[in-house]
Coordinates of C-alpha atoms in Angstrom, one line a residue:
M1 CA 10.6 15.7 16.1
A2 CA 10.6 12.1 14.9
E3 CA 13.7 10.8 13.2
S4 CA 13.6 10.0 9.5
F5 CA 14.5 7.0 7.4
P6 CA 14.7 6.2 3.7
F7 CA 11.5 5.0 2.1
E8 CA 11.1 3.8 -1.4
L9 CA 8.0 2.5 -3.2
V10 CA 8.5 0.8 -6.5
S11 CA 6.1 -0.8 -9.0
P12 CA 7.0 -2.6 -12.2
E13 CA 6.2 0.5 -14.1
R14 CA 8.1 3.1 -12.1
L15 CA 9.7 4.5 -9.0
V16 CA 6.6 5.9 -7.2
L17 CA 8.2 7.6 -4.3
S18 CA 11.8 7.8 -2.9
Q19 CA 12.1 10.2 0.0
E20 CA 12.9 10.5 3.7
A21 CA 9.9 9.7 5.9
T22 CA 9.2 9.9 9.6
E23 CA 6.4 7.4 9.5
V24 CA 4.9 5.0 6.9
R25 CA 1.7 2.9 7.5
I26 CA 1.4 -0.1 5.2
P27 CA -1.5 -2.5 4.7
A28 CA 0.5 -5.6 5.7
S29 CA -1.0 -9.0 5.3
D30 CA -1.6 -9.3 9.1
G31 CA -3.1 -5.8 9.4
Q32 CA -2.0 -2.2 9.3
M33 CA 1.7 -1.8 10.2
T34 CA 3.4 1.5 11.1
V35 CA 7.1 1.8 10.4
M36 CA 9.3 4.4 12.0
K37 CA 13.1 4.7 12.2
D38 CA 14.9 1.8 13.9
H39 CA 12.0 -0.6 13.3
A40 CA 12.9 -4.2 13.8
P41 CA 14.0 -5.9 10.6
T42 CA 10.9 -7.4 9.0
M43 CA 9.6 -8.8 5.6
T44 CA 5.9 -9.0 5.0
T45 CA 3.5 -9.3 2.1
V46 CA 1.3 -6.3 1.4
K47 CA -2.4 -6.6 0.6
P48 CA -4.4 -4.2 -1.5
G49 CA -4.9 -0.9 0.3
V50 CA -3.5 2.5 1.0
V51 CA 0.0 3.4 2.1
F52 CA 0.1 6.5 4.3
V53 CA 3.4 8.4 4.4
K54 CA 4.5 11.2 6.6
L55 CA 7.5 12.9 4.9
V56 CA 10.3 14.6 6.8
D57 CA 9.0 18.1 5.7
G58 CA 5.7 17.3 7.5
S59 CA 3.6 16.7 4.4
D60 CA 1.6 13.5 3.8
E61 CA 1.4 11.2 0.8
T62 CA -1.2 8.5 0.2
I63 CA -0.6 5.8 -2.3
F64 CA -2.9 3.0 -3.5
V65 CA -1.1 -0.4 -3.7
D66 CA -2.5 -3.6 -5.0
G67 CA -0.4 -6.2 -3.3
G68 CA 3.4 -6.6 -3.0
F69 CA 6.2 -7.0 -0.4
A70 CA 7.7 -4.8 2.2
D71 CA 11.3 -5.1 3.4
I72 CA 12.2 -3.2 6.6
N73 CA 15.9 -3.2 7.5
A74 CA 18.7 -1.0 8.8
N75 CA 18.7 0.9 5.4
G76 CA 15.0 1.9 5.7
L77 CA 11.8 0.6 4.1
S78 CA 11.5 -0.7 0.6
L79 CA 8.0 -1.5 -0.7
L80 CA 7.7 -3.4 -4.0
A81 CA 4.1 -3.2 -5.2
E82 CA 2.4 -5.1 -8.0
V83 CA 0.4 -1.9 -8.7
A84 CA 1.0 1.5 -7.1
M85 CA -0.6 4.8 -7.8
P86 CA -0.4 8.1 -5.8
S87 CA -3.8 9.1 -4.6
S88 CA -3.5 12.3 -6.7
E89 CA -3.5 10.0 -9.8
M90 CA -6.2 7.7 -8.6
D91 CA -9.8 8.2 -9.6
A92 CA -13.1 6.4 -8.9
D93 CA -13.2 4.7 -12.3
T94 CA -9.7 3.2 -12.0
L95 CA -10.4 1.8 -8.5
S96 CA -13.8 0.6 -9.7
K97 CA -12.0 -1.5 -12.4
H98 CA -9.9 -3.1 -9.6
I99 CA -13.1 -3.8 -7.6
K100 CA -15.0 -5.2 -10.6
A101 CA -12.1 -7.6 -11.3
A102 CA -12.1 -8.7 -7.7
E103 CA -15.9 -9.2 -7.8
D104 CA -15.6 -11.3 -10.9
A105 CA -12.9 -13.4 -9.3
A106 CA -15.0 -13.9 -6.2
A107 CA -18.0 -14.9 -8.2
S108 CA -16.1 -17.6 -10.2
A109 CA -14.0 -18.9 -7.3
D110 CA -14.7 -21.9 -5.1
G111 CA -13.5 -23.4 -1.9
A112 CA -10.5 -21.6 -0.3
Q113 CA -10.1 -19.4 -3.4
K114 CA -13.5 -17.9 -2.8
D115 CA -12.4 -16.9 0.7
I116 CA -9.2 -15.3 -0.6
A117 CA -11.2 -13.5 -3.3
A118 CA -13.7 -12.2 -0.7
L119 CA -10.8 -10.8 1.4
R120 CA -9.3 -9.1 -1.6
L121 CA -12.7 -7.5 -2.4
A122 CA -13.0 -6.3 1.2
D123 CA -9.4 -4.8 1.1
L124 CA -10.2 -3.0 -2.1
S125 CA -13.5 -1.6 -0.6
Q126 CA -11.6 -0.4 2.4
A127 CA -9.0 1.3 0.1
K128 CA -11.9 3.1 -1.7
H129 CA -13.1 4.3 1.7
D130 CA -9.6 5.4 2.7
L131 CA -9.1 7.3 -0.5
S132 CA -12.6 8.9 -0.2
L133 CA -13.5 7.9 -3.7

């Protein structure tokens, strides 16, 4: 059995999850990143997507995040998200609002901002797929 570590996901509105986990997959800015006990200390930005958590009791949690930062250290993993919502609270309408805002931003952007907006839109579309909404 995999060893556990403390995982905490916080948004400005609330503490979303604080439990022992055996594995957490985050949508890091450079791609999907799986964190397990004794992971090398790392700080990374988090892009829009889905956090997959395997809890110590064997159950799974999925949480939508819309950007943030992850800090991996000897004390565990802390993820500070700009927006975070457990998949049980997420519905197609809510995610569609995030996607519509990203589409509007992409349409009005120019230059490098257009590329950034297009990437954000792609990340949100992948999150919709991952959440099966």
